[in-house]
Coordinates of C-alpha atoms in Angstrom, one line a residue:
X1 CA 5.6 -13.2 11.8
X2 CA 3.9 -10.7 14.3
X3 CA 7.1 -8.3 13.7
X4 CA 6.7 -8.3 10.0
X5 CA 3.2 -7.6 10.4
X6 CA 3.1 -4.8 12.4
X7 CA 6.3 -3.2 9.9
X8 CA 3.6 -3.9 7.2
X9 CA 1.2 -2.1 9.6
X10 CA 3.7 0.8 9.9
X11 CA 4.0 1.4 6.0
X12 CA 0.8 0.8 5.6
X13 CA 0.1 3.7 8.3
X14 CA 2.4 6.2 7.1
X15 CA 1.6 5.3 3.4
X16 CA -2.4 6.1 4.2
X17 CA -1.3 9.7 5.9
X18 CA 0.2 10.5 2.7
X19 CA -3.0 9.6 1.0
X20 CA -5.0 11.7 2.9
X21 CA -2.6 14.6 2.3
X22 CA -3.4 13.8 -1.4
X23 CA -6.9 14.2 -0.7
X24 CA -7.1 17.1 1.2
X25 CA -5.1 19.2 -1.6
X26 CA -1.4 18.9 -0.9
X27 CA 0.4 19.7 -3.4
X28 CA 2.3 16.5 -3.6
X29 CA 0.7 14.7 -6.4
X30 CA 4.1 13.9 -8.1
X31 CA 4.3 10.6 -6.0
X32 CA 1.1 9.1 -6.7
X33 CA -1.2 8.3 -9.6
X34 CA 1.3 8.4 -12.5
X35 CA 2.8 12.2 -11.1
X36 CA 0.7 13.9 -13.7
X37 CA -0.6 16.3 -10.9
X38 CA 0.7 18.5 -8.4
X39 CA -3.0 18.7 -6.6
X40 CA -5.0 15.9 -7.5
X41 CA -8.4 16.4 -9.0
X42 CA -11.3 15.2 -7.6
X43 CA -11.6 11.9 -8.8
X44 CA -7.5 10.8 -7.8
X45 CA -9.0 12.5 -4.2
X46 CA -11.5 9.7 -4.1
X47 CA -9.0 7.1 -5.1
X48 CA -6.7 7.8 -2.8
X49 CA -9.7 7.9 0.0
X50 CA -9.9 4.0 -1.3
X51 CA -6.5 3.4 -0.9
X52 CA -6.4 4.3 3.0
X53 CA -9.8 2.0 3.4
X54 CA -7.8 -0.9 1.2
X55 CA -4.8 0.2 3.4
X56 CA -6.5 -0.8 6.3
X57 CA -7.9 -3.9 5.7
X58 CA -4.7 -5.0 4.3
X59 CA -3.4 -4.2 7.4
X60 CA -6.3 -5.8 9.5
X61 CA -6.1 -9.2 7.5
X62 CA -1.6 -8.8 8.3
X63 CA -2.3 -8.6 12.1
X64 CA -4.9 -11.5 12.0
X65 CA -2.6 -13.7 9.4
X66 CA 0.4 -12.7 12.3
X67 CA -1.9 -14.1 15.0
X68 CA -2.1 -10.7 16.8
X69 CA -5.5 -10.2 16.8
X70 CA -8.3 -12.7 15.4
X71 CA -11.2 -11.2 13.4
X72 CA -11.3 -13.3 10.4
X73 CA -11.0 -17.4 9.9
X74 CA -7.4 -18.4 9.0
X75 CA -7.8 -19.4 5.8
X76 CA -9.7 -16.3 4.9
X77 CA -6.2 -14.0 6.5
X78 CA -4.0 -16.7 4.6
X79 CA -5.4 -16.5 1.0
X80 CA -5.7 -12.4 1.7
X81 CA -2.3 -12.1 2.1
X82 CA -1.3 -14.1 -0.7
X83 CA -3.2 -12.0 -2.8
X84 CA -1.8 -9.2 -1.0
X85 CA 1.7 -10.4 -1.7
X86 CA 0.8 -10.3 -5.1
X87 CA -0.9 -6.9 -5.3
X88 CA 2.4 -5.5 -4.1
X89 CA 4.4 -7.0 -6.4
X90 CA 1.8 -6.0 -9.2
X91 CA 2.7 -2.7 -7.4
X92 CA 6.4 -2.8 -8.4
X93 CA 5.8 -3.0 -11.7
X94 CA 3.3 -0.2 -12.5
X95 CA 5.5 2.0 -10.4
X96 CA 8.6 1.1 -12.6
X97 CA 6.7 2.8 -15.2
X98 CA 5.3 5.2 -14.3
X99 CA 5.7 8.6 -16.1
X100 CA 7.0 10.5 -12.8
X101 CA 10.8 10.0 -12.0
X102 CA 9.1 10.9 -8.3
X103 CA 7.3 8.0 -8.1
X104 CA 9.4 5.8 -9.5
X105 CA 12.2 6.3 -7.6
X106 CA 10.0 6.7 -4.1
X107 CA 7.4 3.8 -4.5
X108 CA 8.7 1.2 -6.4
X109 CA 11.4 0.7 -3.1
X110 CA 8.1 1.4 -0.8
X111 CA 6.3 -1.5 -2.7
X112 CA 9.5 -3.4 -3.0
X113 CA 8.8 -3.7 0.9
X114 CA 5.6 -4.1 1.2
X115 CA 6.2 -7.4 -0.6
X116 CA 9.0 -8.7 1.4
X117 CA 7.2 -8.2 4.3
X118 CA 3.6 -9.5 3.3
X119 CA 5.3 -13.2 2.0
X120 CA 6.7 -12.9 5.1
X121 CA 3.3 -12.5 6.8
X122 CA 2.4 -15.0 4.3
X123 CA 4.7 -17.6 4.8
X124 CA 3.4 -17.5 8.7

Protein backbone atom coordinates (compact mmCIF):
# COMPACT_ATOMS: atom_id res chain seq x y z
CA UNK A 1 0.00 0.00 0.00
CA UNK A 2 2.81 2.55 -1.10
CA UNK A 3 -0.14 5.32 -1.39
CA UNK A 4 -1.39 4.69 2.04
CA UNK A 5 2.05 4.98 3.30
CA UNK A 6 3.18 7.96 1.99
CA UNK A 7 -0.69 9.64 3.27
CA UNK A 8 0.56 8.21 6.67
CA UNK A 9 3.92 9.97 5.83
CA UNK A 10 1.95 13.25 5.00
CA UNK A 11 0.08 13.30 8.48
CA UNK A 12 2.75 12.26 10.02
CA UNK A 13 4.81 15.36 8.43
CA UNK A 14 2.32 17.95 9.03
CA UNK A 15 1.48 16.49 12.56
CA UNK A 16 5.50 16.76 13.52
CA UNK A 17 5.46 20.69 12.21
CA UNK A 18 2.81 21.22 14.68
CA UNK A 19 4.90 19.72 17.28
CA UNK A 20 7.67 21.80 16.74
CA UNK A 21 5.51 24.84 16.90
CA UNK A 22 4.58 23.47 20.36
CA UNK A 23 8.11 23.42 21.26
CA UNK A 24 9.22 26.54 20.13
CA UNK A 25 6.41 28.46 22.17
CA UNK A 26 3.38 28.80 20.02
CA UNK A 27 0.70 29.49 21.70
CA UNK A 28 -1.27 26.66 20.50
CA UNK A 29 -1.15 24.21 23.36
CA UNK A 30 -5.05 23.74 23.35
CA UNK A 31 -4.58 20.76 20.83
CA UNK A 32 -2.12 18.83 22.50
CA UNK A 33 -1.27 17.27 25.80
CA UNK A 34 -4.78 17.37 27.39
CA UNK A 35 -5.25 21.54 26.29
CA UNK A 36 -4.28 22.53 29.79
CA UNK A 37 -1.75 25.02 28.20
CA UNK A 38 -1.74 27.75 25.80
CA UNK A 39 2.39 27.66 25.77
CA UNK A 40 3.59 24.45 26.84
CA UNK A 41 6.09 24.23 29.71
CA UNK A 42 9.20 22.83 29.35
CA UNK A 43 8.73 19.45 29.96
CA UNK A 44 5.32 19.08 27.23
CA UNK A 45 8.35 20.99 24.90
CA UNK A 46 10.47 17.91 25.40
CA UNK A 47 7.62 15.64 24.74
CA UNK A 48 6.55 16.96 21.86
CA UNK A 49 10.40 16.98 20.56
CA UNK A 50 9.70 12.93 21.16
CA UNK A 51 6.83 12.85 19.30
CA UNK A 52 8.42 14.25 15.96
CA UNK A 53 11.50 11.61 16.57
CA UNK A 54 8.52 8.76 17.17
CA UNK A 55 6.84 10.58 14.15
CA UNK A 56 9.55 9.73 12.10
CA UNK A 57 10.36 6.41 12.64
CA UNK A 58 6.80 5.60 12.44
CA UNK A 59 6.95 6.93 9.26
CA UNK A 60 10.32 5.29 8.25
CA UNK A 61 9.05 1.69 9.37
CA UNK A 62 5.36 2.87 6.86
CA UNK A 63 7.65 3.41 3.81
CA UNK A 64 9.67 0.23 4.45
CA UNK A 65 6.40 -1.98 5.40
CA UNK A 66 5.01 -0.22 1.76
CA UNK A 67 8.08 -1.52 0.01
CA UNK A 68 9.30 2.00 -0.84
CA UNK A 69 12.42 2.02 0.62
CA UNK A 70 14.13 -1.02 2.56
CA UNK A 71 16.03 -0.20 5.82
CA UNK A 72 14.66 -2.68 8.13
CA UNK A 73 13.86 -6.78 7.67
CA UNK A 74 10.20 -7.32 6.91
CA UNK A 75 9.16 -8.75 9.74
CA UNK A 76 10.71 -6.18 11.90
CA UNK A 77 8.39 -3.19 9.43
CA UNK A 78 5.36 -5.77 9.68
CA UNK A 79 5.14 -6.18 13.53
CA UNK A 80 6.05 -2.20 13.82
CA UNK A 81 3.13 -1.34 12.17
CA UNK A 82 0.93 -3.49 13.92
CA UNK A 83 1.91 -1.99 16.91
CA UNK A 84 1.56 1.21 15.22
CA UNK A 85 -1.98 0.40 14.26
CA UNK A 86 -2.60 -0.10 17.65
CA UNK A 87 -0.92 3.01 19.15
CA UNK A 88 -3.24 4.98 16.94
CA UNK A 89 -6.18 3.47 17.96
CA UNK A 90 -4.89 3.72 21.70
CA UNK A 91 -4.70 7.32 20.34
CA UNK A 92 -8.43 7.65 19.69
CA UNK A 93 -9.31 6.94 22.85
CA UNK A 94 -7.22 9.23 25.08
CA UNK A 95 -8.15 11.99 22.73
CA UNK A 96 -11.89 11.23 23.26
CA UNK A 97 -11.17 12.23 26.69
CA UNK A 98 -9.36 14.54 26.87
CA UNK A 99 -10.24 17.67 28.98
CA UNK A 100 -9.86 20.20 25.85
CA UNK A 101 -13.02 20.31 23.40
CA UNK A 102 -9.84 21.45 20.96
CA UNK A 103 -8.36 18.39 21.02
CA UNK A 104 -11.01 16.31 21.03
CA UNK A 105 -12.67 17.48 18.23
CA UNK A 106 -9.22 18.07 16.06
CA UNK A 107 -7.24 14.75 16.94
CA UNK A 108 -9.40 12.16 17.68
CA UNK A 109 -10.43 12.51 13.52
CA UNK A 110 -6.46 13.03 12.98
CA UNK A 111 -5.92 9.66 14.83
CA UNK A 112 -9.08 8.19 13.47
CA UNK A 113 -6.81 8.39 10.21
CA UNK A 114 -3.78 7.55 11.17
CA UNK A 115 -5.32 4.16 11.98
CA UNK A 116 -7.07 3.53 8.77
CA UNK A 117 -4.22 4.20 6.99
CA UNK A 118 -1.52 2.23 9.15
CA UNK A 119 -3.86 -1.30 8.91
CA UNK A 120 -3.84 -0.42 5.68
CA UNK A 121 0.02 -0.32 5.53
CA UNK A 122 -0.37 -3.20 7.72
CA UNK A 123 -2.42 -5.35 5.91
CA UNK A 124 0.35 -4.93 2.91
Amino acid sequence: MPVAAVLLCVILALLAVFQLALVFGAPIGRFAWGGQHRVLPARLRIGSAVSVVIYAVIGAFALDRAEVIDVVPDAVSTVAMWIVFGYFVLGIGLNAISRSRAERVTMVPVCAVLALLSLLVALG
